PDB file of C-alpha atoms in Angstrom:
ATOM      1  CA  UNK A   1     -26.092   8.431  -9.146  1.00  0.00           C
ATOM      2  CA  UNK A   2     -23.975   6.606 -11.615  1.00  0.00           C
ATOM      3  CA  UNK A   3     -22.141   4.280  -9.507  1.00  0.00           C
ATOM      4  CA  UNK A   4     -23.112   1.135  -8.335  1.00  0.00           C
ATOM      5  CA  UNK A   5     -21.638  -2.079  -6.076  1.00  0.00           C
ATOM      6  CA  UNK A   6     -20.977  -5.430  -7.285  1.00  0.00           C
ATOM      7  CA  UNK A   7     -20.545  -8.360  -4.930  1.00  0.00           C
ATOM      8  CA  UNK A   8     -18.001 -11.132  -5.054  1.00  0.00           C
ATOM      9  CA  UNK A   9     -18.310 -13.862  -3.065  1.00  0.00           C
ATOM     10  CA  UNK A  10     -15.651 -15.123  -0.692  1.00  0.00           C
ATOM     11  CA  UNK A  11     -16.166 -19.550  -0.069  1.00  0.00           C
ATOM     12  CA  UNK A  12     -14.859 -21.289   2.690  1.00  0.00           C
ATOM     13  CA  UNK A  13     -14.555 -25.555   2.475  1.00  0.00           C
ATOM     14  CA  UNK A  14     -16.974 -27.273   0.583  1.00  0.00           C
ATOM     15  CA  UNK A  15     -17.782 -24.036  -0.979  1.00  0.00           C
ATOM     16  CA  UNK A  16     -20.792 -22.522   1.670  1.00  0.00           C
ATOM     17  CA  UNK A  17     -20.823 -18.518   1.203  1.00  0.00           C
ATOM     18  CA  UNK A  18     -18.718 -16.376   4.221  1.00  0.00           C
ATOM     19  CA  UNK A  19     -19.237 -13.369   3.124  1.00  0.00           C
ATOM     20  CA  UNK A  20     -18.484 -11.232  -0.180  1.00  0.00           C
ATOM     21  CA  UNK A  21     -16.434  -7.756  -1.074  1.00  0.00           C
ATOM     22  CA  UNK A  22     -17.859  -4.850  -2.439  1.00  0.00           C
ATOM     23  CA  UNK A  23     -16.536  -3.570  -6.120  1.00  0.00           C
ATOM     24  CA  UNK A  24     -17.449  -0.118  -7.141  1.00  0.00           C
ATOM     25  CA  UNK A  25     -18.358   0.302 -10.719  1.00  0.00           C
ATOM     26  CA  UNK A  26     -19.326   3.114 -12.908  1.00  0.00           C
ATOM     27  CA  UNK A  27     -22.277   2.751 -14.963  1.00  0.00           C
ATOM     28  CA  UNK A  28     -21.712   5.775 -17.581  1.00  0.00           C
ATOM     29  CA  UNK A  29     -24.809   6.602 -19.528  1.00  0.00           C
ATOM     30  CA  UNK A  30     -22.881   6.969 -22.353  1.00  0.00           C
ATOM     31  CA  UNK A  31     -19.966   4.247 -21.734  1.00  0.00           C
ATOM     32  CA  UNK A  32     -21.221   2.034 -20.025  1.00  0.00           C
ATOM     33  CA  UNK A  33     -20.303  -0.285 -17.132  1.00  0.00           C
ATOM     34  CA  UNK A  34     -16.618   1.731 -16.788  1.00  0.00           C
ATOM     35  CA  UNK A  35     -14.147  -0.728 -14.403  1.00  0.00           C
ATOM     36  CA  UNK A  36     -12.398   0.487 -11.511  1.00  0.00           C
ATOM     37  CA  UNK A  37      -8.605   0.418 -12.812  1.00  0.00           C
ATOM     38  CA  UNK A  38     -10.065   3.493 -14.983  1.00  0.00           C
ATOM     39  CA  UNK A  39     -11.468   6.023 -12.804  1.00  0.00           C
ATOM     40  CA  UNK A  40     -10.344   4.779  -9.217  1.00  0.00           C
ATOM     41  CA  UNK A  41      -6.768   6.455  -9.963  1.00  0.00           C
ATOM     42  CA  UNK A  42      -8.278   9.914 -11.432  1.00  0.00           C
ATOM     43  CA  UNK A  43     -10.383  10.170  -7.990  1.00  0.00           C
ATOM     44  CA  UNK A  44      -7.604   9.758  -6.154  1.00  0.00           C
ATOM     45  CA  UNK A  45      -5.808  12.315  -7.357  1.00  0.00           C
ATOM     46  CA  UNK A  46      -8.624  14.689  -7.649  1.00  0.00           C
ATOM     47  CA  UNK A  47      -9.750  13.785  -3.652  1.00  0.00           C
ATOM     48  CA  UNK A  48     -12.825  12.439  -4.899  1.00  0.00           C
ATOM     49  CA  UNK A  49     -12.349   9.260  -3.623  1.00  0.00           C
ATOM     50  CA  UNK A  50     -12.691  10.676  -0.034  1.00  0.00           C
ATOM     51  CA  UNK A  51     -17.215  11.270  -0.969  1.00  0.00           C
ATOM     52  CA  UNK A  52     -17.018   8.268  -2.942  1.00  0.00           C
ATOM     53  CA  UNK A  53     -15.592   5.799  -0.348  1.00  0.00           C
ATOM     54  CA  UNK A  54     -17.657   6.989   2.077  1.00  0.00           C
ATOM     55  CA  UNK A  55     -20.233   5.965  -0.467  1.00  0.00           C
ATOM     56  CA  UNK A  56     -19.214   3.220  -0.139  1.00  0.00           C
ATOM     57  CA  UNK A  57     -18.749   2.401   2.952  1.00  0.00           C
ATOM     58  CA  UNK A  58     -22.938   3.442   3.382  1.00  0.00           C
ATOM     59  CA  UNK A  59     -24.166   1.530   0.804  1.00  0.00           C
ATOM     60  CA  UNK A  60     -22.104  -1.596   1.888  1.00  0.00           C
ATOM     61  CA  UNK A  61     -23.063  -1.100   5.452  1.00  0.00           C
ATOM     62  CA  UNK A  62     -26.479  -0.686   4.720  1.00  0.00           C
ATOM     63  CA  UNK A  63     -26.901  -4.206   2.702  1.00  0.00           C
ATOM     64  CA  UNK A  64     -25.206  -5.847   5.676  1.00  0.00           C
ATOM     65  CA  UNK A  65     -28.023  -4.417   7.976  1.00  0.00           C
ATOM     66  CA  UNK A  66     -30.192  -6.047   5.612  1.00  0.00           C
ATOM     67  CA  UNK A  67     -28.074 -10.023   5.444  1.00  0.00           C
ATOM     68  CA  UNK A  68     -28.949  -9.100   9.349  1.00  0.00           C
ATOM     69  CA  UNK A  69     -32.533  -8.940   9.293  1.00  0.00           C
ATOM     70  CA  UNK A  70     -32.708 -12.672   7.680  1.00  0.00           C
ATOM     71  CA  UNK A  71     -30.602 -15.676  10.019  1.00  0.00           C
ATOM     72  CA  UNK A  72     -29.602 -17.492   6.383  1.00  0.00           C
ATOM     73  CA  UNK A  73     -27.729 -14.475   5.944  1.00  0.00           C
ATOM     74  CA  UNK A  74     -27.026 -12.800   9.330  1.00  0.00           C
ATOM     75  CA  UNK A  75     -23.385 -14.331   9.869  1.00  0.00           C
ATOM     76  CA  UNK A  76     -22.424 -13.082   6.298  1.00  0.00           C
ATOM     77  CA  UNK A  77     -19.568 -10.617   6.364  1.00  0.00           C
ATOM     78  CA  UNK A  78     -18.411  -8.079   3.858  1.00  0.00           C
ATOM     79  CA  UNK A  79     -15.285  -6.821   2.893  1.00  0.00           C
ATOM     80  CA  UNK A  80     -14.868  -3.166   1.797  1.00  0.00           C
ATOM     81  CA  UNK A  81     -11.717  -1.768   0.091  1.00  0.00           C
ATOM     82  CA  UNK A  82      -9.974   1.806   1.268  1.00  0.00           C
ATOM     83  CA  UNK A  83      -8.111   3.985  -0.260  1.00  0.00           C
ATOM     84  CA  UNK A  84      -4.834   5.323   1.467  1.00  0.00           C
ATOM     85  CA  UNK A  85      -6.544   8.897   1.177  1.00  0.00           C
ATOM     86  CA  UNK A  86      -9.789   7.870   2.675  1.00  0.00           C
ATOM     87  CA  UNK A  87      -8.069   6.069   5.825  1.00  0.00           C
ATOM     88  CA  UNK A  88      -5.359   9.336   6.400  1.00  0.00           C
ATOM     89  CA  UNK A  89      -8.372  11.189   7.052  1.00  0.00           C
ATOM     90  CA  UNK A  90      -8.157  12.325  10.571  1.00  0.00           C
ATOM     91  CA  UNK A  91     -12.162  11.466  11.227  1.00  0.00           C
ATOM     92  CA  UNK A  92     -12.056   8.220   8.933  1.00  0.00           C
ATOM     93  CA  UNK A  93     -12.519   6.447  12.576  1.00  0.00           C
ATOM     94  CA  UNK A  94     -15.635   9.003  13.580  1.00  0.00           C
ATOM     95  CA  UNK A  95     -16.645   8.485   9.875  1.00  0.00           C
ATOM     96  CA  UNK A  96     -17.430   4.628  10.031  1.00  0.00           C
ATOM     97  CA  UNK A  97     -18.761   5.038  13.786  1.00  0.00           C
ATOM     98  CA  UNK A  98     -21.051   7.573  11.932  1.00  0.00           C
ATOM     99  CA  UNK A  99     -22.185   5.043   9.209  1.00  0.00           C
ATOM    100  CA  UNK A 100     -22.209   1.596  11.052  1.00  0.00           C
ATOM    101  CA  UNK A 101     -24.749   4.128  14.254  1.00  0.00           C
ATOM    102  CA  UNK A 102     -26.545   5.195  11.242  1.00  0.00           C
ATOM    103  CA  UNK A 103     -27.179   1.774   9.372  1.00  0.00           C
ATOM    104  CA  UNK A 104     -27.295  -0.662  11.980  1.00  0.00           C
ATOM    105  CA  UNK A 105     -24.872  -2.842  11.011  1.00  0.00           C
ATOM    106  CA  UNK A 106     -22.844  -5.195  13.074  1.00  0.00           C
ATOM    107  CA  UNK A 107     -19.412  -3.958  12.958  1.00  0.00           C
ATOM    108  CA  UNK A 108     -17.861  -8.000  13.325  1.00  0.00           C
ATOM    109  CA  UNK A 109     -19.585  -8.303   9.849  1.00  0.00           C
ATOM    110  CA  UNK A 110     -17.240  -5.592   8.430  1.00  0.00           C
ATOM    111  CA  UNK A 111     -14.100  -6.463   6.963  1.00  0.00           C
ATOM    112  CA  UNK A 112     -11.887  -3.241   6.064  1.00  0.00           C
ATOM    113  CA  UNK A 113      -9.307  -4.501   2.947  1.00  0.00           C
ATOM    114  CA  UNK A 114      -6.038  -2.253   2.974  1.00  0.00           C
ATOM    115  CA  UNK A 115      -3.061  -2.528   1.014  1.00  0.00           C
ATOM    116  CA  UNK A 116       0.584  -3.459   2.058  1.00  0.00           C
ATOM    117  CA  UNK A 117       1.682   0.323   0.714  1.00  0.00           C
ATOM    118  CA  UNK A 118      -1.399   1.756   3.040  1.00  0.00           C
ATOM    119  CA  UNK A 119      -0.263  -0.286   6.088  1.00  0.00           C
ATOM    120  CA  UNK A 120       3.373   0.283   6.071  1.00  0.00           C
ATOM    121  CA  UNK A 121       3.250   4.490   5.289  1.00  0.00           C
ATOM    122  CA  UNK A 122       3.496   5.980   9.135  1.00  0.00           C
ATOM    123  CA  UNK A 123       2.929   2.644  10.418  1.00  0.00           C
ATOM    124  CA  UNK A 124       2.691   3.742  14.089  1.00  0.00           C
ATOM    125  CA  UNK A 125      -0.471   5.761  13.379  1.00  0.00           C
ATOM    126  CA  UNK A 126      -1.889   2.866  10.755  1.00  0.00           C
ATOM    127  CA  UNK A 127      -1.730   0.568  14.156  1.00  0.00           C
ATOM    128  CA  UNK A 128      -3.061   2.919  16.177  1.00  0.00           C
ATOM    129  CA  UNK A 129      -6.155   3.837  13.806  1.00  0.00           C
ATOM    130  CA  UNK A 130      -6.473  -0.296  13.221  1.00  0.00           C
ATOM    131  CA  UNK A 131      -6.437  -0.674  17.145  1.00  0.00           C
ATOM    132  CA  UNK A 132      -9.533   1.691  17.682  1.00  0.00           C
ATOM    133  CA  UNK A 133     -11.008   0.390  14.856  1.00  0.00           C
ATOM    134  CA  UNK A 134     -10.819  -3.329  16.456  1.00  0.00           C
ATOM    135  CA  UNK A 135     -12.032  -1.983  19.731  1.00  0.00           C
ATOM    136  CA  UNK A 136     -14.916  -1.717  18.126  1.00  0.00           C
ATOM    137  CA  UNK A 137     -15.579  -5.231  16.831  1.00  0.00           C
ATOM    138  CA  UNK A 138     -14.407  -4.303  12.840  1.00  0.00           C
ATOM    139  CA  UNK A 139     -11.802  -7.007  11.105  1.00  0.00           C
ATOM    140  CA  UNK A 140      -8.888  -6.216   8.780  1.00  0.00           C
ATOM    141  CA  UNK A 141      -7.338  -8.193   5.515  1.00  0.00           C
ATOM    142  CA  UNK A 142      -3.859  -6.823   3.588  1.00  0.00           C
ATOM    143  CA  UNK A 143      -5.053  -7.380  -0.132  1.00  0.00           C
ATOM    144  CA  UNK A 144      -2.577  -8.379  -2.371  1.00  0.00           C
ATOM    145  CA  UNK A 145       0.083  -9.369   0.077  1.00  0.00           C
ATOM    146  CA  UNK A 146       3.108 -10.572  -1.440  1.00  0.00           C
ATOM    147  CA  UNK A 147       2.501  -7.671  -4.442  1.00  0.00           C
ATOM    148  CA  UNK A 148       4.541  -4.659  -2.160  1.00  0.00           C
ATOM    149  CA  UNK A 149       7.504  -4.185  -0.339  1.00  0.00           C
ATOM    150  CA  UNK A 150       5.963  -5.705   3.347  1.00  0.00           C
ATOM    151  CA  UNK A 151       8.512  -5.791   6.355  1.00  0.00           C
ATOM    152  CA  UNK A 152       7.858  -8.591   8.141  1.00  0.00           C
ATOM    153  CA  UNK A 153       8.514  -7.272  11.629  1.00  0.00           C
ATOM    154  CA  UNK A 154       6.149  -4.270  10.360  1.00  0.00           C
ATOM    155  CA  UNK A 155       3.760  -7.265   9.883  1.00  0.00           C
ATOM    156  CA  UNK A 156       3.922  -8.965  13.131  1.00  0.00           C
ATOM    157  CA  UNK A 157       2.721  -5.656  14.672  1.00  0.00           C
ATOM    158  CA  UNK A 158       0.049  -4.927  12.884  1.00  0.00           C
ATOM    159  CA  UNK A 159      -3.332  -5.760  14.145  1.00  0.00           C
ATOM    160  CA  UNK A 160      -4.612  -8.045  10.987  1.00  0.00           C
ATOM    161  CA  UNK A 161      -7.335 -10.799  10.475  1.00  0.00           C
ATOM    162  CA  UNK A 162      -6.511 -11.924   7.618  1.00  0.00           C
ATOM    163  CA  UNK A 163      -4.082 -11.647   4.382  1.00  0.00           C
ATOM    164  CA  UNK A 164      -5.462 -11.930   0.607  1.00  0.00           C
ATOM    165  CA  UNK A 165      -2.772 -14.091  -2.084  1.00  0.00           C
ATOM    166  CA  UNK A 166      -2.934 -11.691  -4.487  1.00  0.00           C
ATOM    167  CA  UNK A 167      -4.161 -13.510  -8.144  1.00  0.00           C
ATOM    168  CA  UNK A 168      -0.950 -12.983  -9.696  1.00  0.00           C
ATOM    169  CA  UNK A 169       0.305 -16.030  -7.628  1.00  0.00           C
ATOM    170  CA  UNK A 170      -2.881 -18.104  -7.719  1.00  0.00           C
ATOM    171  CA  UNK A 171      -2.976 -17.732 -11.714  1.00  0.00           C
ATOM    172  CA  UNK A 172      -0.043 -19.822 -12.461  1.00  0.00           C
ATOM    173  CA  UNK A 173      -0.165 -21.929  -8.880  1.00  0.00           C
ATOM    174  CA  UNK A 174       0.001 -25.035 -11.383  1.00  0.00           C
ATOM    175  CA  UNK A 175       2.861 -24.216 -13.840  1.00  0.00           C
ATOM    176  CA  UNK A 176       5.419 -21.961 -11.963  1.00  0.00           C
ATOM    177  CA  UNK A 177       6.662 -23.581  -8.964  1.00  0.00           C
ATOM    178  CA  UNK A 178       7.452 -20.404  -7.426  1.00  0.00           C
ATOM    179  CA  UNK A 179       4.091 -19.097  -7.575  1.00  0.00           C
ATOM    180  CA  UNK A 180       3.374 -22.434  -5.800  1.00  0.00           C
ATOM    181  CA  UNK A 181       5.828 -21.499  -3.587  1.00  0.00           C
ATOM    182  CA  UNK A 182       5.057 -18.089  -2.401  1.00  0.00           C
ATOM    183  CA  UNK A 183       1.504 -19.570  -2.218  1.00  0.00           C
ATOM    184  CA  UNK A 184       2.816 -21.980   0.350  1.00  0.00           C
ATOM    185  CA  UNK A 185       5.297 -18.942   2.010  1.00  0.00           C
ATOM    186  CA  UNK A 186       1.966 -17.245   2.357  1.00  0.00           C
ATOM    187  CA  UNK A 187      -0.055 -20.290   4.342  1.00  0.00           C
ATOM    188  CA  UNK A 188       2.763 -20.988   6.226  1.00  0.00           C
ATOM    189  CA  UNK A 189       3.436 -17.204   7.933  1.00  0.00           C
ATOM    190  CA  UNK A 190      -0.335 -16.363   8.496  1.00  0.00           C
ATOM    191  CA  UNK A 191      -0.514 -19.874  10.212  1.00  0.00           C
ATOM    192  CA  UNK A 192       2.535 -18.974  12.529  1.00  0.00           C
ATOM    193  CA  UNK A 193       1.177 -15.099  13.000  1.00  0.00           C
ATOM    194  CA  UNK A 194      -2.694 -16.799  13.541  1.00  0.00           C
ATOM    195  CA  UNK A 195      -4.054 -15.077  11.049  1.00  0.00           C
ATOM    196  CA  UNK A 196      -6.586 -16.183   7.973  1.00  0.00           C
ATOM    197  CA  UNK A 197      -5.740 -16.371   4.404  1.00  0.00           C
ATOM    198  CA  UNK A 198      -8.075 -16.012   1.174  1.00  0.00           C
ATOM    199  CA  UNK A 199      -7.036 -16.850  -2.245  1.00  0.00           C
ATOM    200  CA  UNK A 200      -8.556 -14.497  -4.687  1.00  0.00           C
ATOM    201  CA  UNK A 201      -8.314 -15.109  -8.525  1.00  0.00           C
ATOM    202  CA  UNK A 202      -9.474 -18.451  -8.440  1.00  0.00           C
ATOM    203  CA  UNK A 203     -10.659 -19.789 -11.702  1.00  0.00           C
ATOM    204  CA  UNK A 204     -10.182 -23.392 -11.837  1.00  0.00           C
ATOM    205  CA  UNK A 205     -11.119 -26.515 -10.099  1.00  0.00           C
ATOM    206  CA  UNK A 206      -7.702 -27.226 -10.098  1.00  0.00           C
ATOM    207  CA  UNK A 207      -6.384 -24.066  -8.626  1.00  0.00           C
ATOM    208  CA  UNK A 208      -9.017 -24.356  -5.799  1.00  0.00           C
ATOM    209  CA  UNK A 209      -8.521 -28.244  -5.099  1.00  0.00           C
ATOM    210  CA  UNK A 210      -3.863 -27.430  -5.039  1.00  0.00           C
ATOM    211  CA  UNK A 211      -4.507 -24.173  -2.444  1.00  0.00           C
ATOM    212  CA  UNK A 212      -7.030 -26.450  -0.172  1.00  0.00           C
ATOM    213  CA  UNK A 213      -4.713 -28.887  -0.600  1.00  0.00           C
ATOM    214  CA  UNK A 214      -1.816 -26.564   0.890  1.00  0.00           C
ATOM    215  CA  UNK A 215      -3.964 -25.752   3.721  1.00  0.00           C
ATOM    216  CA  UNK A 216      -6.143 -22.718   2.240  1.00  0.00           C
ATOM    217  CA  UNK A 217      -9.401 -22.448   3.484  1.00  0.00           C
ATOM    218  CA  UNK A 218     -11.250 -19.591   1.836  1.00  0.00           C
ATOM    219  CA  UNK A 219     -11.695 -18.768  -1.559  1.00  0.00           C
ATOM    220  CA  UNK A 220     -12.499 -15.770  -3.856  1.00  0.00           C
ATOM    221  CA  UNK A 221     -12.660 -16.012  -7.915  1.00  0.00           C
ATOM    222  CA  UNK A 222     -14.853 -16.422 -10.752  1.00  0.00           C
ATOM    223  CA  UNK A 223     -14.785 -20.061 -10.350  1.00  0.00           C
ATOM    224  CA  UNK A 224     -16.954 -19.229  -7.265  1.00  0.00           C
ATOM    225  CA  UNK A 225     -18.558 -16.586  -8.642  1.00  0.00           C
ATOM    226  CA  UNK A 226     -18.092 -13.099 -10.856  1.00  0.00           C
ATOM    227  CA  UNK A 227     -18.858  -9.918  -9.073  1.00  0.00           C
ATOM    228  CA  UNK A 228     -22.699  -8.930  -9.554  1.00  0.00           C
ATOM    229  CA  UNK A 229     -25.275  -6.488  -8.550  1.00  0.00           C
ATOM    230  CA  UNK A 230     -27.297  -7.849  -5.485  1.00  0.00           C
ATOM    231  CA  UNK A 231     -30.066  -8.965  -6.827  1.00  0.00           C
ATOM    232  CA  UNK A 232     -28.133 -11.551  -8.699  1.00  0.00           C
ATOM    233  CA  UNK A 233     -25.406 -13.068  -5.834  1.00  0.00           C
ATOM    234  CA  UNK A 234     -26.248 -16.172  -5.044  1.00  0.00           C
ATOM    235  CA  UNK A 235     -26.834 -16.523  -0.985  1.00  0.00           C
ATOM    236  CA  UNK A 236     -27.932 -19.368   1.310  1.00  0.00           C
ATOM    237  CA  UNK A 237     -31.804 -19.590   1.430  1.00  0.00           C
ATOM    238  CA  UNK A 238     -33.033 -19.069   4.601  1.00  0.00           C
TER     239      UNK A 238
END
């Protein structure tokens, strides 16, 4: 009972809410709020992360039943990291048809984040568990592309939505002209592969206002917004 959600907000133009990702944190009684980078890596290595994603998965599923019940928030979509454990599972698929029967959410409001090393390992079952997945109406993003190793014919066949500039080029998009340029690489192949692109890390005014200017149209970063409990993200108003 010690864990709880955040919620970032992800902007499109003109800065109107699209949807947010989940962030687990630990709220030790002793501690404190404990972040991510320090217990995510322990629970994957002890399998924890397998009860804990599926956590989750629940609790984010269950707060997009309730952006459903209210049309300021119904076309809100949320996007919900997993782990490479969670997603080798061989019921992971039965597992989310489980949670999105039980909570009533709309599976096109569900945004599954995996990362380039997840998508790449045994690639022919990745696309295969993506493909079902899609079937049923859910939406994918590669967070922090650029970061791994990707192949780009591995890329063209995977079944994507949408790929995430990881915040280690957006930091320095100003002052290194290679981050600039990667930033640009980026907007340029998920144009040609038709295929969305969020910034995430965005801190500055000036950050957000040289990625719209390269053709970026959806933002995440504590310029926007820093990731808070529910009760405190700011939503439309029905």
């Amino acid at each position: 009972g010690q864990f709880t959600l955040h919620y970032q907000v992800q902007v499109g133009c003109g800065k109107h809410v699209v949807g947010a990702e989940v962030l687990i944190r630990w709220n030790h009684p002793t501690r404190g709020m404990v972040p991510p980078f320090e217990f995510i890596p322990l629970a994957e290595e002890t399998g924890l992360i397998l009860p804990i994603g599926l956590w989750v998965l629940q609790t984010a599923c269950t707060q997009l039943r309730r952006w459903q019940d209210d049309p300021a928030t119904a076309h809100l979509q949320l996007a919900v990291n997993v782990s490479a454990r969670q997603f080798r599972q061989a019921n992971f698929m039965e597992q989310v048809v489980a949670v999105l029967r039980h909570t009533g959410a709309r599976p096109d409001r569900l945004k599954l984040e995996l990362t380039e090393s997840l998508a790449l390992d045994n690639v022919d079952d990745t696309i295969a568990k993506m493909n079902a997945l899609r079937a049923l109406g859910l939406r994918f993003s590669m967070d922090d592309f650029g970061t791994g190793q990707s192949s780009l014919s591995y890329l063209t066949r995977l079944p994507l939505d949408q790929l995430k500039i990881d915040q280690s080029f957006v930091r320095d998009v100003l002052t290194d002209p290679n981050d600039a340029a990667i930033a640009r690489t980026i907007l340029s192949l998920a144009g040609s592969l038709d295929l969305g692109v969020v910034a995430e890390g965005v801190e500055t005014a000036g950050q957000r206002d040289f990625l719209l200017k390269i053709g970026c149209k959806a933002f995440q970063g504590y310029f926007f917004g820093r990731p808070v409990p529910i009760d405190a993200l700011e939503l439309p108003l029905s």
